[in-house]
Coordinates of C-alpha atoms in Angstrom, one line a residue:
M1 CA 26.7 17.2 28.3
P2 CA 23.1 17.8 29.4
P3 CA 21.4 21.1 28.7
P4 CA 20.9 23.7 31.4
G5 CA 18.1 22.8 33.7
H6 CA 18.5 19.1 32.9
R7 CA 17.0 16.8 35.6
Y8 CA 17.7 13.2 36.5
R9 CA 15.6 10.8 34.4
S10 CA 14.8 7.4 35.9
P11 CA 16.1 4.6 33.7
I12 CA 13.0 2.5 34.6
T13 CA 10.6 4.9 33.0
P14 CA 11.2 4.4 29.3
F15 CA 8.5 6.9 28.2
A16 CA 10.0 9.7 30.4
P17 CA 11.2 11.6 27.3
V18 CA 7.6 11.9 26.1
A19 CA 6.3 12.7 29.6
R20 CA 8.8 15.6 29.9
M21 CA 7.3 17.3 26.8
P22 CA 4.5 19.6 27.5
F23 CA 1.3 17.8 26.7
R24 CA 0.2 20.3 24.1
S25 CA 3.6 20.8 22.6
S26 CA 3.8 20.7 18.8
T27 CA 6.3 17.8 19.0
A28 CA 4.1 15.6 21.2
L29 CA 1.0 16.4 19.1
A30 CA 2.8 15.7 15.9
V31 CA 4.3 12.3 17.1
A32 CA 0.8 11.3 18.4
A33 CA -0.9 12.3 15.2
L34 CA 1.7 10.6 13.0
S35 CA 1.6 7.4 15.1
L36 CA -2.1 7.2 14.3
T37 CA -1.9 8.1 10.7
Q38 CA 1.0 5.6 10.1
L39 CA -0.9 2.9 11.8
I40 CA -3.9 3.6 9.5
G41 CA -1.7 4.1 6.4
W42 CA 0.3 0.9 6.6
G43 CA -2.7 -1.1 8.0
A44 CA -5.0 0.0 5.2
T45 CA -2.4 -0.8 2.5
F46 CA 0.5 -3.2 2.9
Y47 CA -1.0 -5.2 5.7
L48 CA -4.5 -5.4 4.3
P49 CA -4.2 -8.5 2.0
A50 CA -2.9 -10.6 4.8
V51 CA -6.5 -10.7 6.1
T52 CA -8.6 -9.9 3.1
G53 CA -6.5 -11.6 0.4
P54 CA -8.3 -14.9 0.2
A55 CA -11.7 -13.2 0.0
M56 CA -10.4 -10.8 -2.6
A57 CA -9.0 -13.7 -4.7
D58 CA -12.4 -15.6 -4.6
E59 CA -14.5 -12.7 -5.6
L60 CA -12.2 -11.1 -8.2
G61 CA -11.3 -14.4 -9.8
M62 CA -7.6 -13.9 -9.3
A63 CA -4.9 -16.3 -7.9
L64 CA -3.9 -15.5 -4.4
P65 CA -0.2 -14.9 -5.4
M66 CA -1.4 -12.2 -7.8
I67 CA -3.5 -10.7 -4.9
M68 CA -0.4 -10.7 -2.7
A69 CA 1.6 -9.1 -5.5
G70 CA -0.3 -5.9 -4.9
P71 CA 1.9 -4.7 -2.0
T72 CA 4.9 -5.4 -4.2
V73 CA 3.5 -3.1 -6.9
M74 CA 3.0 -0.5 -4.2
L75 CA 6.6 -0.7 -3.0
V76 CA 8.0 -0.5 -6.5
V77 CA 6.0 2.6 -7.3
M78 CA 7.1 4.2 -4.0
A79 CA 10.7 3.5 -5.0
M80 CA 10.2 5.0 -8.4
V81 CA 8.8 8.3 -7.2
S82 CA 10.7 8.8 -3.9
W83 CA 13.8 10.3 -5.6
P84 CA 11.9 12.9 -7.6
L85 CA 10.0 13.8 -4.5
S86 CA 13.2 14.5 -2.5
D87 CA 13.5 18.0 -3.7
V88 CA 9.8 18.6 -3.1
F89 CA 10.1 17.6 0.6
E90 CA 13.2 19.8 0.9
R91 CA 11.6 22.9 -0.6
H92 CA 8.0 22.6 0.7
G93 CA 8.2 20.4 3.7
A94 CA 6.3 17.2 4.5
R95 CA 2.9 18.7 5.2
P96 CA 1.5 19.3 1.7
M97 CA 2.8 15.9 0.4
M98 CA 1.3 14.0 3.4
V99 CA -2.1 15.7 2.9
L100 CA -1.9 14.8 -0.8
G101 CA -0.8 11.3 0.1
S102 CA -3.9 10.9 2.3
F103 CA -6.2 11.8 -0.5
L104 CA -4.4 9.5 -2.9
G105 CA -4.6 6.7 -0.3
A106 CA -8.4 7.2 0.0
A107 CA -8.7 7.2 -3.8
G108 CA -6.6 4.0 -4.2
L109 CA -8.7 2.2 -1.6
L110 CA -11.9 3.4 -3.3
V111 CA -10.7 1.9 -6.6
M112 CA -9.8 -1.3 -4.7
G113 CA -13.1 -1.5 -3.0
L114 CA -15.0 -1.1 -6.3
A115 CA -12.6 -3.4 -8.3
N116 CA -14.2 -6.1 -10.5
G117 CA -11.0 -7.7 -11.9
P118 CA -7.2 -7.7 -12.2
A119 CA -6.8 -4.3 -14.0
P120 CA -8.5 -2.1 -11.4
Y121 CA -7.0 -4.1 -8.6
I122 CA -3.5 -3.4 -9.9
L123 CA -4.4 0.2 -10.6
S124 CA -5.4 0.6 -7.0
W125 CA -2.0 -0.6 -5.8
T126 CA -0.3 1.8 -8.2
I127 CA -2.3 4.7 -6.7
L128 CA -1.4 3.5 -3.2
G129 CA 2.2 3.5 -4.2
L130 CA 2.0 7.2 -5.0
A131 CA 0.1 7.7 -1.8
G132 CA 2.8 5.8 0.2
A133 CA 5.6 7.9 -1.2
G134 CA 3.8 11.0 0.1
M135 CA 2.7 9.8 3.5
L136 CA 4.3 6.6 4.8
T137 CA 7.4 6.2 7.0
T138 CA 9.9 8.5 5.2
P139 CA 7.6 11.5 4.9
A140 CA 6.5 11.0 8.5
Q141 CA 10.1 10.9 9.7
I142 CA 10.8 14.1 7.7
A143 CA 7.7 15.7 9.3
V144 CA 9.0 14.9 12.8
S145 CA 12.4 16.4 12.0
E146 CA 10.8 19.6 10.8
I147 CA 8.9 20.0 14.1
A148 CA 11.1 18.4 16.8
G149 CA 14.4 20.1 16.1
E150 CA 16.9 19.0 18.7
K151 CA 14.4 16.4 20.0
T152 CA 14.2 14.7 16.6
H153 CA 16.1 11.5 17.7
R154 CA 13.9 11.0 20.7
A155 CA 10.7 11.8 18.8
L156 CA 11.6 9.4 16.1
G157 CA 12.1 6.7 18.7
V158 CA 8.6 7.1 19.9
L159 CA 7.2 7.0 16.4
I160 CA 9.1 3.8 15.6
L161 CA 7.9 2.2 18.8
A162 CA 4.3 3.0 18.0
G163 CA 4.8 1.6 14.5
G164 CA 5.7 -1.7 16.0
L165 CA 2.1 -2.2 17.0
T166 CA 0.6 -1.8 13.5
S167 CA 0.0 -5.5 12.7
T168 CA -1.0 -6.2 16.3
I169 CA -3.8 -3.7 16.2
I170 CA -4.8 -3.6 12.5
W171 CA -5.1 -7.3 11.8
P172 CA -7.7 -8.1 14.5
L173 CA -9.6 -4.9 13.5
T174 CA -9.6 -5.9 9.8
E175 CA -10.7 -9.4 10.6
L176 CA -13.6 -8.0 12.7
L177 CA -14.7 -5.6 9.9
Q178 CA -14.5 -8.2 7.3
A179 CA -16.5 -10.7 9.3
Q180 CA -19.2 -8.1 9.8
W181 CA -19.4 -6.4 6.3
G182 CA -17.0 -8.2 3.9
W183 CA -13.7 -7.1 2.4
R184 CA -15.2 -4.4 0.1
T185 CA -16.8 -2.5 2.9
T186 CA -13.7 -3.0 5.0
T187 CA -11.6 -1.4 2.3
L188 CA -14.0 1.5 2.0
V189 CA -14.0 2.0 5.8
F190 CA -10.2 2.4 5.6
A191 CA -10.6 4.8 2.7
T192 CA -12.9 6.9 4.9
L193 CA -10.3 6.9 7.7
M194 CA -7.7 8.1 5.2
L195 CA -10.0 10.9 4.2
L196 CA -11.5 12.0 7.5
V197 CA -8.7 11.2 10.0
C198 CA -5.3 11.2 8.2
A199 CA -5.8 14.2 5.9
P200 CA -7.1 16.5 8.6
L201 CA -4.4 15.5 11.0
H202 CA -1.6 16.0 8.4
W203 CA -3.1 19.4 7.5
G204 CA -3.8 20.7 11.0
I205 CA -0.8 19.5 13.1
L206 CA 2.2 19.3 10.9
A207 CA 4.6 22.2 10.5
R208 CA 3.5 24.9 8.0
Q209 CA 7.1 25.7 7.3
P210 CA 10.1 23.6 8.1
K211 CA 12.5 25.1 10.6
E212 CA 15.4 24.8 8.2
K213 CA 13.6 26.3 5.3
S214 CA 14.6 29.9 6.0
D215 CA 18.2 28.9 6.3
M216 CA 18.0 27.0 3.0
K217 CA 16.6 30.0 1.2
A218 CA 19.7 32.0 2.3
M219 CA 22.0 29.5 0.7
A220 CA 23.2 30.2 -2.8
E221 CA 23.1 26.5 -3.6
P222 CA 21.6 23.5 -1.7
A223 CA 24.1 21.5 0.4
A224 CA 25.4 18.4 -1.5
I225 CA 24.8 14.9 -0.1
D226 CA 28.1 13.2 0.6
R227 CA 27.9 10.4 -1.9
P228 CA 30.3 7.9 -0.4
S229 CA 28.5 8.1 2.9
F230 CA 25.1 7.9 1.2
T231 CA 26.2 4.8 -0.8
L232 CA 27.5 2.9 2.2
L233 CA 24.4 3.8 4.3
A234 CA 22.0 2.8 1.5
A235 CA 23.8 -0.5 0.8
S236 CA 23.7 -1.5 4.5
F237 CA 20.1 -0.5 5.0
A238 CA 18.9 -2.1 1.8
A239 CA 20.8 -5.4 2.5
N240 CA 19.4 -5.7 6.0
G241 CA 16.0 -4.7 4.7
F242 CA 16.2 -7.3 2.0
V243 CA 16.7 -10.0 4.7
T244 CA 14.0 -8.8 7.1
W245 CA 11.3 -8.3 4.4
G246 CA 12.4 -11.5 2.7
F247 CA 11.7 -13.6 5.8
A248 CA 8.6 -11.6 6.8
L249 CA 6.2 -13.8 4.8
T250 CA 8.3 -17.0 4.8
I251 CA 9.6 -17.5 8.3
I252 CA 6.9 -20.0 9.4
I253 CA 7.5 -22.0 6.2
L254 CA 11.3 -21.9 6.9
F255 CA 10.8 -23.3 10.4
E256 CA 8.5 -26.1 9.2
T257 CA 10.7 -27.1 6.3
A258 CA 13.6 -27.2 8.8
G259 CA 11.7 -29.9 10.8
L260 CA 9.5 -28.1 13.3
D261 CA 5.8 -28.9 13.6
H262 CA 3.3 -26.2 12.8
A263 CA 2.6 -25.2 16.4
S264 CA 6.3 -24.9 17.3
A265 CA 7.0 -22.9 14.1
L266 CA 4.1 -20.6 14.8
A267 CA 5.3 -20.0 18.4
A268 CA 8.9 -19.2 17.4
A269 CA 7.7 -16.9 14.6
A270 CA 5.3 -15.1 16.9
F271 CA 8.1 -14.5 19.4
I272 CA 10.0 -12.5 16.8
G273 CA 7.5 -9.7 17.3
V274 CA 8.1 -9.6 21.0
A275 CA 11.9 -9.5 20.5
R276 CA 11.5 -6.9 17.7
W277 CA 9.6 -4.6 20.1
A278 CA 12.4 -5.1 22.7
G279 CA 15.0 -4.2 20.1
R280 CA 13.1 -1.0 19.3
T281 CA 13.3 0.1 22.9
V282 CA 17.1 -0.3 23.0
D283 CA 17.8 2.9 21.1
F284 CA 14.8 4.7 22.8
V285 CA 16.1 4.0 26.3
G286 CA 19.9 4.5 25.6
G287 CA 19.9 6.7 22.5
R288 CA 21.1 9.7 24.5
R289 CA 24.1 7.8 25.9
W290 CA 25.0 5.6 22.8
S291 CA 26.1 6.7 19.4
G292 CA 23.8 5.7 16.5
F293 CA 26.7 3.8 15.1
A294 CA 27.1 1.8 18.3
T295 CA 23.5 0.6 18.3
G296 CA 23.4 0.2 14.6
L297 CA 26.6 -2.0 14.5
A298 CA 25.4 -4.0 17.4
G299 CA 22.0 -4.7 15.8
S300 CA 23.6 -5.5 12.4
A301 CA 26.0 -7.9 14.0
L302 CA 23.1 -9.9 15.6
F303 CA 21.7 -10.8 12.1
P304 CA 24.5 -13.1 11.0
L305 CA 24.8 -14.6 14.5
S306 CA 21.1 -15.5 14.4
F307 CA 21.4 -17.2 11.0
A308 CA 24.4 -19.1 12.2
V309 CA 22.4 -20.5 15.1
L310 CA 19.7 -21.8 12.8
L311 CA 22.2 -23.3 10.4
L312 CA 23.8 -25.2 13.3
S313 CA 20.6 -26.6 14.7
S314 CA 16.9 -27.0 13.7
S315 CA 15.6 -27.7 17.2
F316 CA 12.9 -25.6 18.8
T317 CA 15.4 -24.2 21.3
A318 CA 17.6 -23.0 18.4
A319 CA 14.5 -21.5 16.7
M320 CA 13.6 -19.5 19.8
L321 CA 17.2 -18.3 20.1
F322 CA 17.1 -17.3 16.5
A323 CA 13.8 -15.5 17.0
T324 CA 15.3 -13.6 19.9
L325 CA 18.5 -12.5 18.2
Y326 CA 16.8 -11.9 14.8
G327 CA 13.9 -9.9 16.4
I328 CA 16.1 -7.7 18.5
A329 CA 18.3 -7.0 15.4
S330 CA 15.2 -6.2 13.4
G331 CA 14.0 -3.8 16.1
I332 CA 17.3 -2.0 16.5
T333 CA 17.9 -1.6 12.7
A334 CA 14.3 -0.2 12.3
V335 CA 15.2 2.7 14.6
T336 CA 18.7 3.0 13.1
R337 CA 17.2 3.5 9.6
A338 CA 15.3 6.6 10.9
T339 CA 17.9 8.1 13.2
L340 CA 21.4 7.4 11.8
P341 CA 20.9 9.8 8.8
L342 CA 20.6 12.5 11.4
Q343 CA 24.1 11.8 12.5
I344 CA 25.5 11.4 9.0
F345 CA 23.9 14.3 7.1
P346 CA 23.3 18.0 8.0
A347 CA 19.8 18.8 9.3
S348 CA 19.2 21.0 6.2
I349 CA 19.4 18.0 3.8
Y350 CA 17.8 15.3 6.1
A351 CA 14.6 15.4 4.1
R352 CA 16.3 15.1 0.7
A353 CA 18.7 12.3 1.9
S354 CA 15.9 10.4 3.6
A355 CA 13.7 10.5 0.5
Q356 CA 16.5 9.3 -1.7
L357 CA 17.4 6.5 0.7
A358 CA 13.8 5.3 0.3
V359 CA 14.5 4.3 -3.3
P360 CA 16.9 1.4 -2.6
L361 CA 15.0 0.5 0.5
N362 CA 11.7 0.1 -1.2
L363 CA 13.2 -1.8 -4.1
S364 CA 14.8 -4.3 -1.7
Y365 CA 11.6 -4.6 0.3
A366 CA 9.7 -5.3 -2.9
A367 CA 12.1 -7.9 -4.4
A368 CA 12.9 -9.8 -1.2
P369 CA 9.7 -11.9 -0.5
P370 CA 9.4 -13.5 -4.0
L371 CA 13.1 -14.1 -4.2
F372 CA 13.4 -15.7 -0.8
T373 CA 10.3 -17.8 -1.6
A374 CA 11.9 -19.0 -4.8
V375 CA 15.2 -19.9 -3.1
M376 CA 13.3 -21.8 -0.3
T377 CA 11.1 -23.6 -2.9
Y378 CA 13.8 -24.7 -5.3
A379 CA 17.0 -24.8 -3.2
G380 CA 15.7 -25.5 0.4
P381 CA 15.7 -23.7 3.7
H382 CA 19.5 -24.0 4.2
A383 CA 20.1 -22.2 1.0
A384 CA 17.9 -19.3 2.1
L385 CA 19.7 -19.1 5.4
W386 CA 23.2 -19.1 3.7
L387 CA 22.0 -16.4 1.4
A388 CA 20.7 -14.4 4.4
L389 CA 24.0 -14.9 6.3
A390 CA 26.0 -13.6 3.3
I391 CA 23.8 -10.6 2.8
S392 CA 23.8 -9.7 6.5
I393 CA 27.6 -10.0 6.7
F394 CA 27.7 -7.6 3.7
A395 CA 25.3 -5.2 5.5
Y396 CA 27.5 -5.2 8.7
G397 CA 30.7 -4.7 6.6
T398 CA 29.3 -1.6 4.8
L399 CA 28.0 -0.1 8.0
L400 CA 31.4 -0.7 9.6
G401 CA 33.0 1.0 6.6
L402 CA 30.7 4.0 7.0
W403 CA 31.6 4.3 10.6
L404 CA 35.3 4.3 9.8
L405 CA 34.7 6.9 7.0
H406 CA 32.7 9.0 9.4
R407 CA 35.5 8.9 12.0
Q408 CA 38.1 9.8 9.4
V409 CA 36.1 12.8 8.1
K410 CA 35.3 14.0 11.7
H411 CA 39.0 13.7 12.7
A412 CA 40.1 15.6 9.5
S413 CA 37.6 18.4 10.3
Q414 CA 38.9 18.7 13.9
Q415 CA 42.5 18.9 12.6
S416 CA 41.7 21.7 10.2

């Protein structure tokens, strides 16, 4: 039921939750600051080679696939260090790690901007992987949970919505900078933004001490993570993540090899972004009325349905229907990955659980693009779609199993 003093909120005003927060509240400031630092962080790292990659390859004397392997190196490093960092986030909060991550991000981009061959280039992405583990997505979500308290679900919804604009904003900006000054100066500009924008915002606005920290100190031993729930959640998230990141760089090729001309393939692929944004608003608008499981299961169910559409027909109409279903599913699951752990795990271990969940997620993100590319190259588009269909059904099944387990545990606790 609504809290005392609750007032009617118009359903046609999707940003009403933010408007209701005092403008200078710590939650509103933190979400605004993190939206900016996440845009810079992801735009200056993972999204960078999409624009600067060809110029980097020419000047460094490297093949373009090796240039594009940089983000994969970054994601693998993030996965390797996320689990050890889970205790650090739980004990000390997100603020010190996000500040350190900002400095490491600036250092990694500096190495990249000065690189003269493959070794320093790969080194730069290794440093950026360490930076990402300290400041990208999972740390930002932990930082929000430390400040927002009961408003965490709503605040995370705003942060996820803002994150959907990253490529839309950062790619044109990167293209403009590169056209004016070249890829090296562009990289150094982003390094400067990490140093002069991200680090001060992380230092000045994030919580000095997590709200749960005093409670955790009073506990004789930290609360344990329920491993069956964690395993099912990680399996579902990693499986859907494998599909979405696998198609992220190959969707246009998939449409073209299925028979669409380039213009039609590009139009259908571009519409995925619009549908994904719509999917991200679903939880934001209805999150207070719907369970995280309800939206998560609905989004997860749309994935196999979308692949079935494309398997049955390769027309432009089918491609647009696929783009709609797939985009909405991607948007919903992006929010679910941030908010469902709040419903599964106690607030006191949210930071630890989220950091540990980042391990299978980042590994699946890193492995997906080359594997899907290989399947499409050697077995064809239909084989890639059948693989995606099977994995998405598995993801739905594990999430459904988690929901049934959660209901059973909740029912048992009510009976006792």
